[in-house]
């Protein structure tokens, strides 16, 4: 199959590369000349484990190409995937901004030749694929094409594995020919018994929002239960284990923390609320999840203040991890972006470390933060340390070294990486989230 991927952001680049790994011939197109030149040289603009190796392999084996020129490959393509960004609109009203997507649809329309399936890969409100169809038909009335929706369920940091071994693939189509073509593209997965959920375009579009909203609800739920645990003296880790073993509940996404972040949950929950409002309906449970998430971040600031004896002013705080989760350099909507400025405002001095995200963090965080080379430097002379992101390298720290170098051994673990009892035995004053 010949595939075009429009947009070489996170989703486009991972998806295009993995399709090439399946054996398809893939051309990734982007309007950013510098990015395309870098990709041609094997320089990857994001940190995603394993992606550089796959890009190199498939480029060398001539299955993966990069260009800025739509005319070069669109006419030959069997399928054109639209994977451009759909950020929250600049108006700040939560709506997804579809400008890039509609521009992309217009740009490709003139080059379509022979039967082509145009697939929305970006996360888009219900009804968008139909708008894409209208734009293409108006721009090029001769084009022979169908539109489809094929939402992605890739987690940053685990995207290659999620693509190669997904729980399911969702395709929304309006025509059998489009369905056949998409099934053919995903055939390598079908041979691995991956279920393919084939549905209408609207259902596929909504399924993506429903999946992310449900996971956000699950996280906010366990965060609230963690808060209850703190009030009643229970342990949320045990509770997550006890309820997660019930197959109806499932043990995933039951880790309490400083609130969910990233480029997906915060944006997609808000976009879902807007979509629902427009149709005169409610998803109050998602509204609550969004509110709980904001409150959770604020609660973390309070937790740090309490652990420091009630005042943050003049306190030296060492921060381990800044990104919204491990194995990524992505800082978008990371809890650190809310928590650290609040600490600085209250007079804290912060030394922070992150294995991959420090350059990116500088774009999001106030200048006063000092960035250091490792967790040990962050802990030196600190009045407390805050474990913000559960990178593997913070899981096996030399705790004695940390404790001895600190001004006072207060360890605030916002990801419950360490066990409270063991930390107390090690001489720390330890605070987790929902642990006792
Ligand atoms: C999420 C979904 O998991 C993917 O299925 C989806 O494709 C993707 O959004 C998307 O829409 O593109 P991602 O944002 O990369 O993926 O990261 P997650 O692993 O889902 O984590 C999101 C946030 O929730 C992180 O801040 C993480 O720390 C937090 N989280 C996750 C918790 O606080 N507790 C948990 O139990 C799980």
Coordinates of N, CA and C in Angstrom, one line a residue, residues 219-416:
X219 N -8.7 8.3 36.7 CA -7.6 8.9 37.4 C -8.1 9.9 38.5
X220 N -9.1 10.7 38.1 CA -9.7 11.6 39.1 C -10.4 10.9 40.2
X221 N -11.0 9.8 39.8 CA -11.6 9.0 40.9 C -10.6 8.5 41.9
X222 N -9.5 7.9 41.4 CA -8.6 7.3 42.4 C -7.9 8.5 43.1
X223 N -7.7 9.6 42.5 CA -7.1 10.8 43.2 C -8.0 11.2 44.4
X224 N -9.3 11.2 44.1 CA -10.3 11.6 45.2 C -10.3 10.5 46.3
X225 N -10.2 9.2 45.9 CA -10.2 8.2 46.9 C -8.9 8.3 47.7
X226 N -7.8 8.7 47.1 CA -6.5 8.9 47.8 C -6.7 10.0 48.8
X227 N -7.4 11.1 48.5 CA -7.6 12.1 49.4 C -8.5 11.6 50.6
X228 N -9.4 10.8 50.3 CA -10.2 10.2 51.4 C -9.3 9.3 52.3
X229 N -8.4 8.6 51.7 CA -7.5 7.8 52.4 C -6.7 8.6 53.4
X230 N -6.3 9.8 53.0 CA -5.5 10.6 53.9 C -6.4 11.1 55.1
X231 N -7.7 11.3 54.8 CA -8.6 11.7 55.9 C -8.8 10.6 56.9
X232 N -9.0 9.4 56.4 CA -9.4 8.3 57.3 C -8.3 7.4 57.7
X233 N -7.1 7.6 57.2 CA -6.0 6.8 57.6 C -5.9 5.4 56.8
X234 N -6.4 5.4 55.6 CA -6.3 4.2 54.8 C -5.2 4.3 53.8
X235 N -4.9 3.3 53.0 CA -3.8 3.3 52.1 C -4.3 3.1 50.6
X236 N -4.2 4.1 49.8 CA -4.8 4.0 48.4 C -4.1 2.9 47.6
X237 N -2.9 2.6 47.8 CA -2.2 1.6 47.0 C -2.9 0.2 47.2
X238 N -3.2 0.0 48.5 CA -3.9 -1.3 48.8 C -5.3 -1.3 48.2
X239 N -6.0 -0.1 48.2 CA -7.3 0.0 47.7 C -7.3 -0.2 46.2
X240 N -6.3 0.4 45.5 CA -6.3 0.3 44.1 C -6.1 -1.2 43.7
X241 N -5.2 -1.9 44.5 CA -5.0 -3.3 44.3 C -6.3 -4.1 44.5
X242 N -6.9 -3.8 45.6 CA -8.1 -4.5 46.0 C -9.3 -4.3 44.9
X243 N -9.5 -3.1 44.5 CA -10.6 -2.9 43.5 C -10.1 -3.3 42.1
X244 N -8.8 -3.1 41.8 CA -8.3 -3.3 40.4 C -8.4 -4.8 40.0
X245 N -8.4 -5.7 41.0 CA -8.4 -7.1 40.8 C -9.8 -7.6 40.3
X246 N -10.8 -6.7 40.5 CA -12.1 -7.0 40.0 C -12.0 -6.7 38.5
X247 N -12.2 -7.8 37.7 CA -12.1 -7.6 36.2 C -13.0 -6.5 35.7
X248 N -14.1 -6.2 36.3 CA -15.0 -5.2 35.8 C -14.4 -3.8 36.0
X249 N -13.5 -3.7 37.0 CA -12.9 -2.4 37.2 C -11.5 -2.3 36.5
X250 N -10.7 -3.3 36.6 CA -9.4 -3.3 36.0 C -8.3 -2.5 36.7
X251 N -7.1 -3.0 36.7 CA -6.1 -2.4 37.6 C -5.3 -1.3 36.9
X252 N -5.6 -0.9 35.7 CA -4.8 0.1 35.0 C -5.5 1.5 35.3
X253 N -4.6 2.5 35.2 CA -5.1 3.9 35.5 C -5.7 4.1 36.8
X254 N -5.2 3.4 37.8 CA -5.6 3.6 39.2 C -4.4 4.1 40.0
X255 N -3.5 4.8 39.4 CA -2.4 5.3 40.2 C -2.6 6.7 40.6
X256 N -2.7 7.0 41.9 CA -3.0 8.4 42.2 C -1.7 9.2 42.0
X257 N -1.9 10.5 41.9 CA -0.7 11.4 41.6 C -1.1 12.9 41.7
X258 N -0.3 13.7 41.0 CA -0.5 15.1 41.1 C -1.5 15.6 40.1
X259 N -2.2 14.7 39.5 CA -3.2 15.1 38.5 C -2.7 14.7 37.1
X260 N -3.6 14.4 36.2 CA -3.2 14.1 34.8 C -2.8 15.3 34.0
X261 N -1.9 15.1 33.1 CA -1.4 16.2 32.2 C -1.3 15.7 30.8
X262 N -0.4 16.4 30.0 CA -0.1 15.9 28.7 C -0.9 16.6 27.6
X263 N -0.8 16.2 26.4 CA -1.4 16.9 25.3 C -2.8 16.3 25.0
X264 N -3.2 15.3 25.7 CA -4.5 14.6 25.3 C -5.6 14.8 26.4
X265 N -5.4 14.2 27.6 CA -6.5 14.2 28.5 C -7.1 15.7 28.8
X266 N -6.2 16.6 29.1 CA -6.7 18.0 29.4 C -7.5 18.5 28.2
X267 N -6.9 18.4 27.1 CA -7.5 19.0 25.8 C -8.8 18.2 25.4
X268 N -8.7 16.9 25.5 CA -9.8 16.1 25.0 C -11.0 16.1 25.9
X269 N -10.8 16.2 27.2 CA -12.0 16.2 28.1 C -12.7 17.6 27.9
X270 N -11.9 18.7 27.7 CA -12.6 20.0 27.5 C -13.3 20.0 26.2
X271 N -12.7 19.4 25.1 CA -13.3 19.4 23.8 C -14.6 18.6 23.9
X272 N -14.6 17.4 24.6 CA -15.8 16.6 24.7 C -16.9 17.4 25.4
X273 N -16.6 18.2 26.4 CA -17.6 19.0 27.1 C -18.2 20.0 26.2
X274 N -17.4 20.6 25.3 CA -18.0 21.5 24.3 C -18.9 20.8 23.3
X275 N -18.4 19.7 22.8 CA -19.2 18.9 21.8 C -20.6 18.6 22.4
X276 N -20.5 18.1 23.6 CA -21.8 17.7 24.3 C -22.7 18.9 24.5
X277 N -22.1 20.0 25.0 CA -22.9 21.2 25.2 C -23.6 21.6 23.9
X278 N -22.9 21.6 22.8 CA -23.5 22.0 21.6 C -24.7 21.2 21.2
X279 N -24.7 20.0 21.7 CA -25.9 19.1 21.4 C -26.9 19.1 22.5
X280 N -26.7 20.0 23.4 CA -27.7 20.1 24.5 C -27.7 19.0 25.5
X281 N -26.6 18.3 25.6 CA -26.5 17.1 26.5 C -25.4 17.5 27.6
X282 N -25.3 16.5 28.6 CA -24.3 16.7 29.7 C -23.5 15.5 29.8
X283 N -22.2 15.6 30.2 CA -21.5 14.5 30.8 C -20.9 15.0 32.1
X284 N -21.7 15.1 33.1 CA -21.4 15.7 34.3 C -20.2 15.0 35.0
X285 N -20.1 13.7 34.7 CA -19.0 13.0 35.4 C -17.6 13.4 34.8
X286 N -17.6 13.8 33.5 CA -16.4 14.3 32.9 C -16.1 15.8 33.4
X287 N -17.2 16.6 33.6 CA -17.0 17.9 34.2 C -16.3 17.8 35.5
X288 N -16.8 16.8 36.3 CA -16.3 16.6 37.7 C -14.8 16.2 37.6
X289 N -14.5 15.3 36.7 CA -13.1 14.8 36.5 C -12.2 16.0 36.2
X290 N -12.6 16.9 35.4 CA -11.8 18.1 35.1 C -11.6 18.9 36.3
X291 N -12.7 19.2 37.1 CA -12.6 20.0 38.3 C -11.7 19.3 39.3
X292 N -11.8 18.0 39.5 CA -11.0 17.3 40.5 C -9.6 17.4 40.1
X293 N -9.3 17.3 38.8 CA -7.9 17.4 38.4 C -7.2 18.7 38.7
X294 N -8.0 19.8 38.5 CA -7.4 21.1 38.8 C -7.2 21.2 40.4
X295 N -8.2 20.7 41.1 CA -8.1 20.7 42.6 C -6.9 19.9 43.1
X296 N -6.6 18.8 42.4 CA -5.5 17.9 42.8 C -4.2 18.6 42.7
X297 N -4.0 19.3 41.6 CA -2.7 20.1 41.5 C -2.6 21.1 42.6
X298 N -3.7 21.8 42.9 CA -3.6 22.8 44.0 C -3.4 22.1 45.3
X299 N -3.9 20.9 45.5 CA -3.8 20.2 46.7 C -2.3 19.8 47.0
X300 N -1.6 19.5 45.8 CA -0.2 19.1 46.0 C 0.7 20.3 46.6
X301 N 0.3 21.5 46.2 CA 1.0 22.7 46.8 C 0.8 22.7 48.3
X302 N -0.5 22.5 48.7 CA -0.8 22.5 50.1 C -0.1 21.3 50.8
X303 N 0.0 20.2 50.1 CA 0.7 19.0 50.7 C 2.1 19.4 51.0
X304 N 2.8 20.0 50.0 CA 4.2 20.4 50.2 C 4.3 21.4 51.3
X305 N 3.4 22.4 51.4 CA 3.5 23.4 52.4 C 3.4 22.7 53.8
X306 N 2.4 21.8 53.9 CA 2.2 21.1 55.2 C 3.4 20.3 55.6
X307 N 4.0 19.6 54.6 CA 5.2 18.8 54.9 C 6.3 19.6 55.4
X308 N 6.3 20.9 54.9 CA 7.4 21.8 55.3 C 7.1 22.6 56.6
X309 N 6.0 22.1 57.3 CA 5.7 22.7 58.6 C 4.8 24.0 58.5
X310 N 4.2 24.2 57.3 CA 3.2 25.3 57.2 C 3.7 26.5 56.5
X311 N 5.0 26.6 56.1 CA 5.5 27.7 55.4 C 6.5 27.3 54.3
X312 N 6.3 27.9 53.1 CA 7.2 27.6 52.0 C 8.3 28.7 51.8
X313 N 8.0 29.9 52.4 CA 8.9 31.0 52.2 C 10.3 30.7 52.6
X314 N 11.2 30.9 51.6 CA 12.7 30.8 51.9 C 13.1 29.3 51.8
X315 N 12.2 28.4 51.6 CA 12.6 26.9 51.6 C 13.2 26.5 50.3
X316 N 14.2 25.6 50.5 CA 14.9 25.1 49.3 C 14.2 23.8 48.9
X317 N 13.7 23.7 47.7 CA 13.0 22.5 47.3 C 13.7 21.8 46.1
X318 N 14.0 20.5 46.2 CA 14.6 19.8 45.1 C 13.5 19.0 44.4
X319 N 13.4 19.2 43.1 CA 12.3 18.5 42.3 C 12.9 17.5 41.4
X320 N 12.3 16.2 41.5 CA 12.7 15.1 40.7 C 11.7 14.9 39.6
X321 N 11.9 15.3 38.4 CA 11.0 15.1 37.3 C 10.1 16.3 37.0
X322 N 9.9 16.6 35.7 CA 9.1 17.8 35.4 C 8.1 17.4 34.3
X323 N 8.4 16.5 33.5 CA 7.5 16.1 32.4 C 6.2 15.6 32.9
X324 N 5.1 15.5 32.1 CA 3.8 15.1 32.6 C 3.8 13.6 32.9
X325 N 4.7 12.9 32.3 CA 4.9 11.4 32.7 C 6.3 11.0 32.2
X326 N 6.8 9.9 32.6 CA 8.2 9.5 32.2 C 8.2 9.1 30.7
X327 N 9.5 9.0 30.2 CA 9.8 8.5 28.9 C 9.3 9.5 27.8
X328 N 9.2 10.7 28.1 CA 8.8 11.7 27.1 C 9.5 13.0 27.5
X329 N 9.7 13.9 26.6 CA 10.2 15.3 26.9 C 9.1 16.3 26.9
X330 N 7.8 15.8 26.8 CA 6.7 16.6 26.6 C 6.3 17.3 28.0
X331 N 6.1 18.6 27.9 CA 5.8 19.3 29.1 C 4.4 19.9 29.1
X332 N 3.7 19.6 28.0 CA 2.3 20.2 27.8 C 1.4 19.8 29.0
X333 N 0.8 20.8 29.6 CA -0.1 20.6 30.8 C 0.5 19.7 31.9
X334 N 1.8 19.7 32.0 CA 2.4 18.9 33.1 C 2.0 19.5 34.4
X335 N 1.7 18.7 35.4 CA 1.3 19.3 36.8 C 2.4 20.2 37.3
X336 N 3.7 20.0 36.9 CA 4.8 20.9 37.3 C 4.5 22.3 36.9
X337 N 3.8 22.5 35.8 CA 3.6 23.9 35.3 C 2.7 24.6 36.2
X338 N 1.8 24.0 36.9 CA 1.0 24.6 37.9 C 1.6 24.7 39.3
X339 N 2.2 23.5 39.7 CA 2.7 23.4 41.0 C 4.0 24.3 41.3
X340 N 5.0 24.2 40.4 CA 6.2 24.9 40.6 C 6.0 26.5 40.7
X341 N 5.3 27.1 39.8 CA 5.1 28.5 39.9 C 4.4 28.9 41.2
X342 N 3.5 28.1 41.7 CA 2.8 28.4 43.0 C 3.8 28.3 44.1
X343 N 4.8 27.4 44.1 CA 5.8 27.3 45.1 C 6.7 28.5 45.1
X344 N 7.1 28.9 43.9 CA 8.0 30.0 43.7 C 7.3 31.3 44.3
X345 N 6.0 31.4 43.9 CA 5.3 32.6 44.4 C 5.2 32.7 45.9
X346 N 5.2 31.5 46.6 CA 5.2 31.5 48.0 C 6.6 31.6 48.6
X347 N 7.6 31.9 47.7 CA 9.0 32.2 48.2 C 9.9 31.0 48.2
X348 N 9.6 29.9 47.6 CA 10.5 28.8 47.5 C 11.7 29.0 46.6
X349 N 12.8 28.3 46.8 CA 13.9 28.3 45.8 C 13.9 26.8 45.3
X350 N 13.9 26.7 44.0 CA 13.8 25.4 43.4 C 15.0 25.0 42.6
X351 N 15.5 23.7 42.9 CA 16.5 23.1 42.0 C 15.8 21.9 41.4
X352 N 15.8 21.8 40.1 CA 15.0 20.7 39.4 C 15.8 19.9 38.5
X353 N 15.4 18.6 38.3 CA 16.1 17.8 37.4 C 15.0 17.0 36.6
X354 N 15.2 16.8 35.3 CA 14.4 15.8 34.6 C 15.3 15.2 33.5
X355 N 15.2 13.9 33.3 CA 16.2 13.2 32.4 C 16.1 13.7 31.0
X356 N 14.9 14.0 30.5 CA 14.8 14.4 29.1 C 14.1 15.8 28.9
X357 N 13.4 16.3 29.9 CA 12.5 17.4 29.7 C 13.0 18.8 30.1
X358 N 14.3 18.9 30.4 CA 14.7 20.2 31.0 C 14.7 21.3 30.0
X359 N 15.1 21.0 28.8 CA 15.1 22.1 27.7 C 13.7 22.6 27.5
X360 N 12.8 21.6 27.3 CA 11.4 21.9 27.1 C 10.8 22.6 28.3
X361 N 11.2 22.2 29.5 CA 10.6 22.8 30.7 C 10.9 24.3 30.8
X362 N 12.1 24.7 30.3 CA 12.5 26.1 30.3 C 11.5 27.0 29.6
X363 N 10.8 26.4 28.6 CA 9.8 27.2 27.8 C 8.5 27.4 28.6
X364 N 8.3 26.6 29.6 CA 7.0 26.6 30.4 C 7.1 27.1 31.8
X365 N 8.3 27.1 32.3 CA 8.5 27.4 33.8 C 9.2 28.7 34.0
X366 N 9.0 29.4 35.2 CA 9.6 30.7 35.4 C 11.2 30.5 35.4
X367 N 11.8 31.6 35.1 CA 13.3 31.6 35.0 C 14.0 31.3 36.3
X368 N 13.4 31.6 37.4 CA 14.1 31.4 38.7 C 14.6 30.0 39.0
X369 N 14.0 29.0 38.3 CA 14.3 27.6 38.6 C 15.7 27.3 38.1
X370 N 16.5 26.6 39.0 CA 17.8 26.2 38.7 C 17.7 24.8 38.2
X371 N 18.3 24.5 37.0 CA 18.3 23.1 36.5 C 19.6 22.5 36.8
X372 N 19.5 21.2 37.3 CA 20.8 20.5 37.7 C 20.9 19.2 36.9
X373 N 22.0 18.5 37.1 CA 22.4 17.4 36.2 C 21.7 16.0 36.7
X374 N 21.4 16.0 38.0 CA 20.8 14.7 38.5 C 20.0 15.0 39.8
X375 N 19.3 13.9 40.2 CA 18.5 14.1 41.4 C 19.4 14.4 42.7
X376 N 20.6 13.9 42.7 CA 21.4 14.2 43.9 C 21.8 15.6 44.0
X377 N 22.0 16.3 42.9 CA 22.3 17.7 42.9 C 21.1 18.5 43.4
X378 N 19.9 18.0 42.9 CA 18.6 18.7 43.3 C 18.4 18.6 44.8
X379 N 18.8 17.5 45.4 CA 18.6 17.2 46.8 C 19.5 18.0 47.7
X380 N 20.7 18.3 47.2 CA 21.7 18.9 48.0 C 21.3 20.2 48.8
X381 N 21.4 20.1 50.1 CA 21.0 21.2 51.0 C 19.5 21.6 51.0
X382 N 18.7 20.7 50.4 CA 17.3 21.0 50.2 C 16.5 20.8 51.5
X383 N 15.5 21.6 51.7 CA 14.6 21.4 52.9 C 13.6 20.3 52.7
X384 N 13.3 20.1 51.4 CA 12.5 18.9 51.1 C 12.8 18.5 49.6
X385 N 12.5 17.3 49.2 CA 12.5 16.9 47.8 C 11.1 16.5 47.4
X386 N 10.8 16.8 46.2 CA 9.4 16.4 45.6 C 9.6 15.5 44.4
X387 N 9.2 14.3 44.5 CA 9.2 13.4 43.3 C 8.0 13.7 42.5
X388 N 8.2 14.3 41.4 CA 7.0 14.8 40.6 C 6.7 13.8 39.4
X389 N 7.7 13.2 38.8 CA 7.5 12.3 37.7 C 8.2 11.0 37.9
X390 N 7.6 9.9 37.7 CA 8.1 8.6 38.1 C 9.1 8.0 37.1
X391 N 10.1 8.8 36.7 CA 11.1 8.2 35.8 C 11.8 7.0 36.5
X392 N 12.2 6.0 35.7 CA 12.8 4.8 36.3 C 14.1 5.2 37.1
X393 N 14.8 6.2 36.7 CA 16.1 6.5 37.4 C 15.8 7.1 38.8
X394 N 14.6 7.5 39.1 CA 14.3 7.9 40.4 C 13.7 6.8 41.3
X395 N 13.6 5.6 40.7 CA 13.1 4.5 41.5 C 14.1 3.7 42.4
X396 N 15.4 3.9 42.0 CA 16.4 3.2 42.7 C 17.5 4.2 43.1
X397 N 17.1 5.2 43.7 CA 18.0 6.3 44.2 C 18.8 5.8 45.4
X398 N 20.0 6.3 45.5 CA 20.8 6.0 46.7 C 20.2 6.9 47.8
X399 N 19.3 6.4 48.6 CA 18.5 7.2 49.5 C 19.4 7.7 50.7
X400 N 20.4 6.9 51.1 CA 21.2 7.4 52.1 C 22.0 8.7 51.7
X401 N 22.5 8.6 50.5 CA 23.2 9.8 50.0 C 22.3 11.0 49.9
X402 N 21.0 10.7 49.4 CA 20.1 11.9 49.4 C 19.8 12.4 50.8
X403 N 19.5 11.5 51.7 CA 19.2 12.0 53.0 C 20.3 12.8 53.7
X404 N 21.5 12.2 53.5 CA 22.7 12.9 54.2 C 23.0 14.3 53.6
X405 N 22.6 14.4 52.3 CA 23.0 15.7 51.7 C 21.9 16.8 51.9
X406 N 20.7 16.4 52.4 CA 19.6 17.4 52.6 C 19.7 18.2 53.9
X407 N 19.2 19.4 53.8 CA 19.2 20.2 55.1 C 18.2 19.6 56.1
X408 N 17.1 19.1 55.6 CA 16.2 18.3 56.4 C 15.5 17.2 55.5
X409 N 15.4 16.0 56.1 CA 15.1 14.8 55.2 C 13.6 14.6 54.9
X410 N 13.0 15.6 54.3 CA 11.6 15.6 54.0 C 11.4 15.1 52.6
X411 N 10.7 14.0 52.4 CA 10.6 13.4 51.0 C 9.1 13.4 50.7
X412 N 8.7 14.1 49.6 CA 7.3 14.2 49.2 C 7.2 13.5 47.9
X413 N 6.5 12.4 47.9 CA 6.5 11.5 46.8 C 5.1 11.6 46.1
X414 N 5.0 12.4 45.0 CA 3.7 12.6 44.4 C 3.3 11.5 43.5
X415 N 4.1 10.4 43.4 CA 3.8 9.3 42.5 C 3.8 8.0 43.3
X416 N 3.9 8.0 44.6 CA 4.0 6.8 45.4 C 4.9 5.8 44.9

